[in-house]
Coordinates of C-alpha atoms and ligand atoms in Angstrom, one line a residue:
M1 CA 17.2 14.6 -1.8
C2 CA 20.3 12.7 -2.9
G3 CA 23.4 11.8 -0.8
I4 CA 26.8 12.9 -1.8
V5 CA 30.2 11.9 -0.5
A6 CA 33.8 12.6 -1.4
C7 CA 37.3 11.9 -0.1
R8 CA 41.0 12.3 -0.6
T9 CA 42.7 9.5 1.3
S10 CA 45.8 7.4 1.2
A11 CA 43.7 4.2 1.3
P12 CA 41.4 3.1 -1.5
A13 CA 38.7 5.7 -1.8
V14 CA 35.9 3.1 -2.0
E15 CA 36.7 2.0 1.5
F16 CA 35.3 5.3 2.6
L17 CA 32.8 6.0 -0.2
L18 CA 30.8 2.8 -0.1
P19 CA 30.1 2.6 3.7
A20 CA 29.4 6.4 3.7
L21 CA 26.9 6.0 0.8
S22 CA 25.3 3.2 2.7
R23 CA 24.7 5.6 5.7
L24 CA 23.3 8.2 3.3
E25 CA 21.0 5.8 1.4
Y26 CA 18.1 7.2 3.4
R27 CA 18.4 10.2 1.1
G28 CA 17.6 8.3 -2.0
Y29 CA 18.1 4.8 -3.3
D30 CA 17.2 4.7 -7.0
S31 CA 20.8 4.4 -8.3
A32 CA 24.3 5.1 -7.1
G33 CA 27.7 5.7 -8.5
V34 CA 31.4 6.6 -7.8
A35 CA 34.2 8.2 -9.7
L36 CA 37.8 7.5 -8.6
T37 CA 41.2 8.8 -9.4
A38 CA 44.7 9.2 -8.0
R39 CA 47.6 11.7 -8.3
G40 CA 49.4 11.2 -11.7
R41 CA 46.5 9.1 -13.1
D42 CA 45.1 10.6 -16.3
A43 CA 41.8 8.9 -16.1
L44 CA 38.7 8.5 -13.9
H45 CA 37.4 5.1 -13.0
T46 CA 33.6 5.6 -12.9
M47 CA 31.0 3.0 -11.9
R48 CA 27.3 3.6 -11.8
A49 CA 24.4 1.2 -11.2
V50 CA 20.6 1.3 -11.1
G51 CA 18.9 0.1 -7.9
R52 CA 20.1 -0.1 -4.3
L53 CA 23.6 0.5 -3.3
A54 CA 24.2 -3.2 -3.1
V55 CA 24.2 -3.3 -6.9
L56 CA 27.0 -0.8 -7.0
E57 CA 28.9 -2.7 -4.3
D58 CA 28.7 -5.8 -6.5
M59 CA 30.0 -3.8 -9.4
V60 CA 32.9 -2.5 -7.5
A61 CA 33.7 -6.0 -6.3
M62 CA 33.7 -7.2 -9.9
E63 CA 35.7 -4.4 -11.4
S64 CA 38.1 -4.3 -8.5
P65 CA 39.4 -0.7 -9.0
S66 CA 43.1 -0.2 -8.5
P67 CA 43.8 0.3 -4.7
D68 CA 45.9 3.4 -5.4
L69 CA 42.7 5.3 -6.4
G70 CA 42.4 7.3 -3.1
I71 CA 40.5 10.3 -4.5
G72 CA 36.8 9.9 -5.2
I73 CA 33.3 11.1 -5.2
G74 CA 30.1 9.2 -4.8
H75 CA 26.3 9.6 -5.0
T76 CA 23.1 7.9 -4.1
R77 CA 20.1 9.2 -6.1
W78 CA 16.5 10.1 -5.6
A79 CA 15.3 10.9 -9.1
T80 CA 13.7 14.3 -9.8
H81 CA 14.9 15.1 -13.3
G82 CA 15.0 12.1 -15.7
A83 CA 14.1 8.5 -15.2
V84 CA 15.9 6.0 -13.1
S85 CA 18.6 4.8 -15.5
E86 CA 22.3 4.3 -15.6
P87 CA 22.9 7.3 -17.9
N88 CA 21.0 9.5 -15.4
A89 CA 22.9 8.2 -12.4
H90 CA 25.7 10.3 -10.9
P91 CA 28.6 11.0 -11.3
H92 CA 28.1 13.0 -14.4
R93 CA 31.0 13.7 -16.7
D94 CA 32.1 16.3 -19.2
C95 CA 32.5 15.6 -22.9
G96 CA 36.0 14.1 -22.5
G97 CA 35.1 12.1 -19.4
A98 CA 37.9 13.8 -17.4
I99 CA 35.7 15.7 -15.0
A100 CA 33.1 14.1 -12.8
V101 CA 30.4 15.8 -10.7
V102 CA 28.0 14.6 -8.0
H103 CA 25.2 17.0 -7.2
N104 CA 22.3 17.2 -4.7
G105 CA 19.7 19.9 -5.3
I106 CA 17.9 21.3 -8.4
I107 CA 19.4 23.5 -11.1
D108 CA 16.5 25.8 -12.1
N109 CA 18.2 27.2 -15.2
A110 CA 19.5 23.8 -16.4
D111 CA 17.5 23.9 -19.7
E112 CA 18.8 27.3 -20.6
L113 CA 22.4 26.3 -19.8
R114 CA 22.1 23.0 -21.6
A115 CA 20.9 24.7 -24.8
R116 CA 23.8 27.2 -24.7
L117 CA 26.4 24.5 -24.0
Q118 CA 25.0 22.2 -26.7
S119 CA 25.1 25.0 -29.2
G120 CA 28.7 25.4 -28.3
G121 CA 29.3 21.8 -29.1
H122 CA 29.0 20.0 -25.7
R123 CA 27.5 16.5 -25.9
F124 CA 25.2 15.5 -23.2
S125 CA 24.6 11.9 -22.2
S126 CA 21.7 12.2 -19.7
E127 CA 18.4 13.9 -19.1
V128 CA 19.4 15.3 -15.7
D129 CA 19.9 18.9 -14.7
S130 CA 23.1 18.1 -12.8
E131 CA 25.0 17.2 -16.0
V132 CA 25.2 20.9 -17.0
I133 CA 27.6 21.4 -14.1
A134 CA 30.1 19.0 -15.5
H135 CA 30.1 20.8 -18.9
L136 CA 30.3 24.2 -17.2
V137 CA 33.3 23.1 -15.3
E138 CA 34.8 21.7 -18.4
E139 CA 34.3 24.9 -20.3
A140 CA 35.8 27.0 -17.5
Y141 CA 38.7 24.6 -16.9
A142 CA 39.7 24.9 -20.5
S143 CA 40.4 28.6 -20.0
C144 CA 41.7 28.8 -16.5
G145 CA 43.4 25.4 -15.9
S146 CA 42.4 25.3 -12.2
L147 CA 39.6 23.0 -10.9
V148 CA 38.7 25.2 -8.0
E149 CA 38.5 28.3 -10.2
A150 CA 36.5 26.3 -12.8
V151 CA 34.0 25.2 -10.2
R152 CA 33.7 28.8 -9.0
R153 CA 33.0 30.1 -12.5
A154 CA 30.5 27.3 -13.0
V155 CA 28.5 27.9 -9.9
H156 CA 28.3 31.6 -10.7
Q157 CA 26.1 30.6 -13.7
L158 CA 23.8 28.3 -11.7
R159 CA 20.4 29.2 -10.3
G160 CA 18.8 26.8 -7.9
T161 CA 20.3 24.8 -5.1
W162 CA 23.4 22.7 -5.0
A163 CA 25.8 20.6 -2.9
L164 CA 28.5 19.6 -5.3
A165 CA 31.7 17.5 -5.3
V166 CA 33.8 17.6 -8.4
T167 CA 37.0 15.8 -9.2
S168 CA 39.1 15.5 -12.3
A169 CA 41.6 13.1 -13.9
N170 CA 44.2 15.8 -14.1
S171 CA 44.2 17.6 -10.8
A172 CA 44.3 15.1 -7.8
E173 CA 41.8 17.0 -5.8
V174 CA 38.2 17.3 -5.0
V175 CA 36.3 20.6 -5.0
L176 CA 33.1 21.1 -3.0
A177 CA 30.6 23.9 -3.3
C178 CA 27.2 24.5 -1.7
Y179 CA 24.2 26.7 -1.9
R180 CA 21.0 25.8 0.1
S181 CA 21.9 22.2 0.2
P182 CA 23.8 20.6 3.0
L183 CA 27.5 19.6 2.9
V184 CA 30.0 18.9 5.7
V185 CA 33.8 18.4 5.5
G186 CA 36.2 16.8 7.9
S187 CA 39.9 16.0 8.0
S188 CA 42.1 13.6 9.9
E189 CA 45.9 14.1 9.5
T190 CA 46.4 14.2 5.7
E191 CA 43.0 12.6 4.8
H192 CA 39.9 14.6 3.9
F193 CA 36.3 13.5 3.8
A194 CA 33.0 15.2 2.8
G195 CA 29.3 14.2 2.9
S196 CA 25.8 15.5 2.8
D197 CA 25.4 14.6 6.5
M198 CA 27.8 14.0 9.3
I199 CA 26.5 10.5 9.6
A200 CA 28.7 9.8 6.5
M201 CA 31.8 10.7 8.5
I202 CA 31.2 8.6 11.7
G203 CA 34.3 6.8 12.7
R204 CA 36.5 8.9 10.4
V205 CA 36.7 12.3 12.0
A206 CA 36.0 13.8 15.4
H207 CA 34.8 17.1 14.0
V208 CA 33.2 18.4 10.8
H209 CA 32.9 21.9 9.4
V210 CA 29.5 22.7 7.9
L211 CA 29.7 24.6 4.5
Q212 CA 27.6 27.7 4.3
D213 CA 26.0 29.1 1.2
G214 CA 28.5 30.2 -1.4
D215 CA 31.5 28.4 0.3
I216 CA 33.9 26.6 -2.1
V217 CA 36.3 24.1 -0.5
E218 CA 39.3 22.5 -2.1
L219 CA 40.5 19.2 -0.8
A220 CA 44.1 18.9 -2.0
D221 CA 47.2 18.3 0.1
H222 CA 45.6 21.0 2.4
V223 CA 42.1 22.1 2.7
S224 CA 41.4 25.6 1.5
W225 CA 38.1 27.6 1.9
T226 CA 37.1 30.4 -0.3
D227 CA 33.9 32.3 -1.2
M228 CA 32.3 32.8 -4.5
K229 CA 34.6 35.7 -5.3
G230 CA 37.8 33.7 -4.5
N231 CA 38.5 35.4 -1.2
Q232 CA 40.1 33.1 1.4
L233 CA 37.8 32.1 4.3
T234 CA 38.8 30.6 7.6
P235 CA 37.1 27.2 8.0
R236 CA 33.7 27.3 9.6
S237 CA 33.6 26.5 13.3
P238 CA 34.0 22.8 14.0
V239 CA 31.1 20.8 15.1
T240 CA 31.7 17.6 17.2
V241 CA 30.6 14.3 15.6
D242 CA 29.0 12.9 18.7
W243 CA 27.5 9.9 17.1
D244 CA 29.1 6.5 17.4
A245 CA 29.5 3.9 14.7
E246 CA 27.0 1.8 16.6
D247 CA 24.3 4.5 16.3
A248 CA 24.4 4.0 12.5
E249 CA 24.6 0.2 12.6
I250 CA 21.6 -2.1 12.5
G251 CA 22.9 -4.3 15.4
V252 CA 20.6 -7.2 16.5
Y253 CA 17.5 -5.7 14.8
E254 CA 15.8 -6.9 11.7
D255 CA 15.6 -3.4 10.2
F256 CA 16.4 0.2 11.3
M257 CA 12.8 1.0 11.9
E258 CA 12.7 -1.7 14.6
K259 CA 15.9 -0.4 16.1
E260 CA 14.6 3.2 16.1
I261 CA 11.2 2.3 17.6
S262 CA 13.0 0.5 20.4
E263 CA 15.3 3.5 21.0
Q264 CA 12.4 5.8 21.9
P265 CA 12.4 5.4 25.7
A266 CA 16.2 6.1 25.9
V267 CA 16.3 9.1 23.5
S268 CA 13.2 10.6 25.2
A269 CA 14.9 10.2 28.6
R270 CA 18.0 11.9 27.3
L271 CA 16.1 14.7 25.9
L272 CA 14.0 15.2 29.1
D273 CA 17.2 15.2 31.2
R274 CA 18.3 18.2 29.1
L275 CA 15.0 20.1 28.9
L276 CA 13.1 19.4 32.1
P277 CA 15.3 21.5 34.4
G278 CA 14.1 24.6 32.4
V279 CA 10.4 23.8 32.4
A280 CA 8.7 24.7 35.7
N281 CA 11.0 27.8 36.1
G282 CA 10.3 28.9 32.6
L283 CA 14.1 29.1 31.8
L284 CA 13.9 26.8 28.8
W285 CA 11.6 29.4 27.2
K286 CA 13.2 32.5 28.5
N287 CA 16.7 31.4 27.4
L288 CA 15.5 31.3 23.8
A289 CA 15.3 35.1 24.1
L290 CA 12.5 35.4 21.5
P291 CA 10.7 38.7 21.0
S292 CA 7.2 39.1 22.3
F293 CA 4.3 37.7 20.2
R294 CA 0.6 37.2 20.3
S295 CA 0.1 33.9 18.6
I296 CA 2.1 30.9 17.3
R297 CA 2.0 29.1 14.0
F298 CA 3.7 25.7 13.6
L299 CA 5.1 25.0 10.1
A300 CA 5.9 21.4 9.2
C301 CA 5.2 18.5 6.9
G302 CA 4.3 14.8 7.3
S303 CA 5.1 13.3 10.7
S304 CA 6.6 16.5 11.9
L305 CA 3.3 18.2 11.2
N306 CA 1.6 15.6 13.4
A307 CA 4.1 16.2 16.1
A308 CA 3.5 19.9 15.8
A309 CA -0.3 19.4 16.2
A310 CA 0.3 17.6 19.5
A311 CA 2.7 20.4 20.6
A312 CA 0.3 23.2 19.6
R313 CA -2.3 21.8 21.9
V314 CA 0.1 22.2 24.9
F315 CA 0.6 25.9 24.0
R316 CA -3.1 26.4 23.6
D317 CA -4.3 24.4 26.7
V318 CA -1.6 25.2 29.2
A319 CA 0.0 28.5 28.0
D320 CA -3.2 29.9 26.7
I321 CA -1.5 31.1 23.5
P322 CA -3.4 30.8 20.2
A323 CA -1.4 28.2 18.3
R324 CA -2.2 26.5 15.0
T325 CA -0.4 24.2 12.5
I326 CA 0.1 25.0 8.9
I327 CA 1.2 22.5 6.2
A328 CA 4.5 24.1 5.0
S329 CA 3.8 23.5 1.3
E330 CA 0.4 25.4 1.7
F331 CA 1.8 28.3 3.6
E332 CA 1.1 31.8 2.3
E333 CA 2.0 34.8 4.4
K334 CA -1.2 36.7 5.1
V335 CA -0.9 38.0 8.6
G336 CA 1.8 40.3 9.7
G337 CA 2.2 41.3 13.3
E338 CA 3.3 39.5 16.3
V339 CA 3.4 35.9 15.3
L340 CA 6.0 33.4 16.4
T341 CA 6.7 30.7 13.8
I342 CA 7.8 27.3 15.1
A343 CA 9.2 25.2 12.4
V344 CA 9.4 21.4 13.1
S345 CA 11.6 19.3 10.9
Q346 CA 13.7 16.3 11.8
S347 CA 16.1 16.8 8.9
G348 CA 16.2 20.6 8.9
E349 CA 16.4 20.4 5.1
T350 CA 12.8 20.1 4.0
A351 CA 12.4 22.3 0.9
D352 CA 8.7 23.1 1.6
I353 CA 9.7 24.6 5.0
V354 CA 12.8 26.4 3.7
S355 CA 10.6 27.9 1.0
A356 CA 7.7 28.9 3.4
L357 CA 10.2 30.5 5.8
R358 CA 11.4 32.8 3.0
Q359 CA 8.0 34.6 3.3
V360 CA 8.2 34.8 7.1
H361 CA 9.4 38.1 8.6
G362 CA 8.9 37.5 12.3
P363 CA 11.0 35.3 14.7
V364 CA 11.5 31.6 13.9
L365 CA 12.1 28.9 16.5
L366 CA 13.2 25.5 15.0
I367 CA 12.6 22.1 16.6
T368 CA 14.9 19.7 14.8
N369 CA 17.2 16.6 15.0
A370 CA 19.7 18.4 12.8
P371 CA 21.0 21.5 14.6
Y372 CA 23.5 22.4 11.9
S373 CA 21.0 22.2 9.0
T374 CA 19.9 24.7 6.5
L375 CA 16.8 25.5 8.6
A376 CA 18.9 25.8 11.8
R377 CA 21.2 28.3 10.1
G378 CA 18.2 30.6 9.3
A379 CA 16.4 30.3 12.7
D380 CA 16.5 32.7 15.6
A381 CA 16.5 29.8 18.1
V382 CA 16.9 26.1 17.8
I383 CA 15.9 23.2 20.0
D384 CA 17.9 20.1 19.2
C385 CA 15.9 16.9 19.7
G386 CA 19.1 14.9 20.0
S387 CA 17.6 11.6 18.8
G388 CA 20.7 10.4 17.1
P389 CA 20.7 9.2 13.5
E390 CA 17.3 8.0 12.2
I391 CA 18.0 5.9 9.1
G392 CA 14.6 4.3 8.5
V393 CA 12.6 6.6 6.1
A394 CA 9.6 6.4 8.4
A395 CA 10.0 8.9 11.2
T396 CA 9.7 7.1 14.6
K397 CA 12.0 8.4 17.3
T398 CA 12.2 11.8 15.8
F399 CA 8.4 12.1 15.9
T400 CA 8.4 11.2 19.6
T401 CA 11.2 13.6 20.6
Q402 CA 9.5 16.4 18.6
V403 CA 6.3 16.0 20.7
I404 CA 8.4 15.9 23.9
A405 CA 10.4 19.0 22.9
G406 CA 7.2 20.8 21.9
A407 CA 5.5 19.9 25.1
A408 CA 8.4 21.0 27.3
L409 CA 8.5 24.3 25.4
G410 CA 4.8 24.8 25.8
L411 CA 5.0 24.2 29.6
S412 CA 8.0 26.3 29.9
A413 CA 6.4 29.1 28.0
A414 CA 3.4 28.9 30.3
A415 CA 5.7 29.3 33.3
A416 CA 7.7 32.1 31.7
L417 CA 4.7 34.1 30.7
G418 CA 2.8 33.4 33.9
R419 CA -0.1 31.8 32.0
S420 CA -0.7 28.8 34.3
S421 CA -0.3 28.1 38.0
G422 CA 3.1 26.9 39.2
S423 CA 1.5 23.8 40.7
E424 CA -0.2 22.9 37.4
I425 CA 3.0 23.3 35.4
S426 CA 4.9 21.2 38.0
Q427 CA 2.3 18.5 37.8
Q428 CA 2.5 18.4 34.0
A429 CA 6.3 18.4 34.1
L430 CA 6.1 15.4 36.4
A431 CA 3.8 13.7 33.9
L432 CA 6.3 14.5 31.1
A433 CA 9.1 13.0 33.2
K434 CA 7.2 9.7 33.3
V435 CA 6.9 9.5 29.5
P436 CA 10.1 7.4 28.9
D437 CA 8.9 4.7 31.3
R438 CA 5.5 4.7 29.7
L439 CA 7.1 4.4 26.2
E440 CA 9.1 1.5 27.4
A441 CA 6.1 -0.3 28.8
A442 CA 4.1 0.5 25.6
H443 CA 7.0 -0.9 23.5
L444 CA 7.2 -4.2 25.3
T445 CA 3.4 -4.6 25.3
S446 CA 2.8 -3.6 21.6
F447 CA 5.5 -5.6 19.9
P448 CA 3.9 -9.0 20.4
V449 CA 0.3 -7.7 19.9
A450 CA 1.3 -6.1 16.5
H451 CA 3.1 -9.3 15.5
A452 CA 0.1 -11.4 16.3
L453 CA -2.3 -9.2 14.3
A454 CA 0.0 -8.6 11.3
G455 CA -0.9 -11.7 9.3
E456 CA -4.6 -11.0 9.4
L457 CA -4.3 -7.3 8.8
A458 CA -2.0 -7.7 5.9
Q459 CA -5.0 -9.0 4.0
A460 CA -6.9 -5.8 4.4
P461 CA -6.9 -3.4 1.5
G462 CA -7.3 -0.3 3.7
F463 CA -7.5 1.0 7.2
F464 CA -9.2 3.7 9.3
F465 CA -7.6 5.5 12.3
V466 CA -10.1 7.1 14.5
S467 CA -9.8 9.3 17.6
R468 CA -10.8 12.6 19.1
G469 CA -9.2 15.8 20.3
A470 CA -5.7 15.3 21.6
G471 CA -5.7 11.8 20.1
M472 CA -6.1 13.0 16.5
P473 CA -2.4 13.9 15.8
Y474 CA -1.6 10.3 16.8
A475 CA -4.4 8.8 14.6
T476 CA -3.1 10.9 11.7
E477 CA 0.5 9.7 12.4
G478 CA -0.7 6.1 12.7
A479 CA -2.3 6.4 9.3
L480 CA 0.7 8.0 7.7
K481 CA 3.1 5.4 9.1
L482 CA 1.0 2.5 7.9
K483 CA 0.4 3.9 4.4
E484 CA 4.0 4.9 3.8
I485 CA 5.5 1.5 4.5
T486 CA 2.7 -0.9 3.6
Y487 CA 1.2 0.9 0.5
R488 CA -2.3 0.4 1.8
W489 CA -4.7 3.3 1.8
C490 CA -5.3 4.7 5.3
D491 CA -7.5 7.5 6.5
A492 CA -7.5 9.2 9.9
I493 CA -10.9 10.7 10.9
P494 CA -12.3 12.3 14.1
A495 CA -14.9 9.9 15.5
G496 CA -17.7 12.3 15.1
E497 CA -17.0 12.9 11.5
L498 CA -17.3 9.3 10.3
K499 CA -21.0 9.3 10.1
H500 CA -20.8 12.3 7.7
G501 CA -19.6 10.2 4.8
S502 CA -16.6 7.9 5.5
I503 CA -18.7 5.3 7.3
S504 CA -20.0 4.2 3.9
L505 CA -16.5 2.6 3.2
I506 CA -16.8 0.2 6.2
E507 CA -17.2 -3.3 5.0
D508 CA -17.0 -6.7 6.8
G509 CA -13.5 -6.8 8.3
T510 CA -12.4 -3.2 7.5
P511 CA -9.7 -2.6 10.2
V512 CA -10.4 0.5 12.3
V513 CA -7.7 1.5 14.8
V514 CA -9.3 3.5 17.6
I515 CA -7.0 5.6 19.8
D516 CA -8.7 6.3 23.1
S517 CA -8.7 10.0 23.8
G518 CA -11.1 12.8 24.3
S519 CA -14.7 11.9 25.2
P520 CA -14.9 8.1 25.7
V521 CA -18.7 8.2 25.2
R522 CA -18.5 9.6 21.7
L523 CA -15.5 7.5 20.7
H524 CA -17.0 4.3 22.0
G525 CA -20.3 5.2 20.3
A526 CA -18.6 5.6 17.0
A527 CA -16.6 2.4 17.5
S528 CA -19.8 0.5 18.1
E529 CA -21.5 2.0 15.1
M530 CA -18.6 0.8 13.0
A531 CA -18.5 -2.6 14.6
T532 CA -22.2 -3.0 13.9
R533 CA -21.4 -2.5 10.2
G534 CA -18.7 -5.2 10.3
A535 CA -15.6 -3.1 11.1
R536 CA -12.7 -5.0 12.8
I537 CA -12.0 -2.6 15.8
I538 CA -8.5 -2.6 17.2
R539 CA -8.4 -0.4 20.2
I540 CA -5.4 1.4 21.7
G541 CA -6.5 2.2 25.3
P542 CA -5.5 2.1 29.0
E543 CA -4.4 -1.0 30.8
G544 CA -7.3 -3.1 32.0
S545 CA -9.7 -1.5 29.5
G546 CA -9.9 -4.6 27.3
A547 CA -8.1 -2.7 24.5
A548 CA -6.0 -4.8 22.0
F549 CA -3.1 -2.5 22.9
P550 CA -3.5 -1.7 26.6
V551 CA -0.7 0.9 26.6
L552 CA -2.1 4.3 27.5
A553 CA -1.8 6.2 30.7
D554 CA -5.0 6.6 32.7
V555 CA -4.7 10.4 32.7
E556 CA -3.1 11.9 29.6
G557 CA -1.0 15.0 29.5
P558 CA -2.1 18.0 27.3
W559 CA 0.2 16.4 24.6
G560 CA -2.3 13.5 24.3
P561 CA -1.8 9.8 24.2
L562 CA 1.8 9.8 23.1
E563 CA 2.4 6.2 24.3
G564 CA 0.0 5.0 21.7
V565 CA 2.4 5.9 19.0
L566 CA 4.5 2.8 20.0
A567 CA 1.5 0.6 19.2
L568 CA 0.9 2.5 15.9
Q569 CA 4.5 2.2 14.8
H570 CA 4.7 -1.5 15.7
L571 CA 1.4 -2.1 13.9
A572 CA 2.6 -0.4 10.7
R573 CA 6.0 -2.2 10.8
S574 CA 4.5 -5.6 11.5
V575 CA 2.0 -5.4 8.7
A576 CA 4.8 -4.1 6.3
V577 CA 7.0 -7.0 7.3
A578 CA 4.1 -9.5 6.8
L579 CA 3.6 -8.0 3.3
G580 CA 7.3 -8.4 2.5
R581 CA 7.9 -4.6 2.3
D582 CA 11.2 -2.9 2.9
C583 CA 10.0 -0.7 5.7
D584 CA 13.4 1.2 5.9
K585 CA 13.3 2.2 2.2
P586 CA 9.6 2.4 1.1
R587 CA 9.0 2.9 -2.6
N588 CA 9.0 6.5 -4.0
L589 CA 10.1 8.1 -0.7
A590 CA 13.2 9.6 0.7
K591 CA 13.8 10.8 4.2
S592 CA 15.0 14.3 3.5
V593 CA 12.7 16.0 1.0
T594 CA 14.8 18.8 -0.5
V595 CA 12.6 19.4 -3.5
L596 CA 9.4 21.5 -3.7
Ligands
AGP1 C1 7.5 10.5 8.0 O1 7.5 9.1 8.3 C2 7.9 10.8 6.7 N1 9.0 10.1 6.2 C3 7.7 12.2 6.2 O2 6.3 12.5 6.4 C4 8.5 13.3 7.0 O3 8.0 13.5 8.3 C5 8.3 14.7 6.2 O4 8.9 14.5 5.0 C6 9.0 15.8 7.0 O5 10.3 15.7 7.1 P1 11.2 16.6 8.1 O6 10.8 16.3 9.4 O7 12.6 16.2 7.8 O8 10.9 18.0 7.7

């Protein structure tokens, strides 16, 4: 859940570390820190600060570290063990302050290791699990005198998950290690860089190598790869960094969320250019070469779960395959047999899914925006959503591309398995091809409407989102989006269910966002029951229908009213902005949830 970076460069290390940390801030923003050193320097210059990265940047500007400090490690934290405080911020150091460690992951046996180390005289200065690593490296270094060997001996004693970068005042190098936590490394000429995500390396290297579980990489004059036993490895195959610096910059937008909302038509068009040629002929599905199965279960969390619900409907309705969604953290393997598991995760790192998949024995297909992630490495087949970096914590473009990828797969499966007529699939493929234009129109229409409503809606303590059938995944997504960035309570309810309890919460002015879908009679009946009781109805409906957001297509595809998500995202963002919230970095949240 934290971001780690490291480098060994001829320029000041902070020139890489700080911008790289800023790109990884989506992974956590409670506190941040760096440790710097140089060849022949017998000390580490460590700076740590509580709060956003900007606080650390100010500290670095004030302390103005020596420009020859070209070796460094850095961290941006999302607290799990221990409060948000300077002593708990990374890098963590050994007793003598000569070894520094940044860590992402959880050390399950930290208490046990801490007790042993303390009884051996080690002095701890934080509450966090990660600090044990610094002391384990210190202990091993005292007997072997090699940083890479000391890290190897240290990780042998760990249980849990880790991506580590370790440096020391005495050895002019950085050692990286990983186990079930992401880490990539890249080099240009004589300079070496590492980070939790390739976004950290944009503009520095053309290719990265993704560490695999148990890899230990030494960044010295040369880069050397070894395994846990010390055997030499050839570097993992290179992966092209195909993101531009611009992809990770805010540009003309007020925040990343606004930028990412507006990118949806373009990223959807790009994805469809790649997937549509394999839909009507079934090749997209056939080329995955998955074994036969009788039913599908989607495993996902949060927005990805909502996208999975929209995709599952396509498999059910068009491919006639039983398909259901399961909250990954609630998963328990009960059924054996011929089940295909489709995991949906933008980050590819979500611990709840990683953990659920450990119980799965059958084939796994992954829909993700991170095709080199932990989940991708364990899947039998991967569909890359190719949305580019999504930096705002709230999923926007990754949600939309997940729905599109899921819909394309569902249609292609129907064609491949002969479950629907060729003409029906072609018709649906044509409707899918129109989605980017519809998203663009919905974006242009929704932005001013949401802006105009925001001031009034910001006063409301809570919101309902109501729909039916294929509209429900979007109602749920609208509620999630609004609650995560405005901190207002939000509930998504099928229209028919309101009268069974929730309607008692409706008061004068309670905003109810109605997404037209399913049976209009029932939906409009429910809306009018709520309006009668004082609800403020905000409808997302077709053009010419009198809806506040007239953005939906007249006839929706089996994936439901996807265009409506633009209205929902703009609404959430506009209310958050009106309330003065930071919609890119909402409180208590991080984008990549790598803890259970
Ligand atoms: C969405 O806005 C949230 N930030 C969150 O619900 C997210 O979708 C969830 O944590 C799942 O993440 P994943 O897609 O990376 O697995």
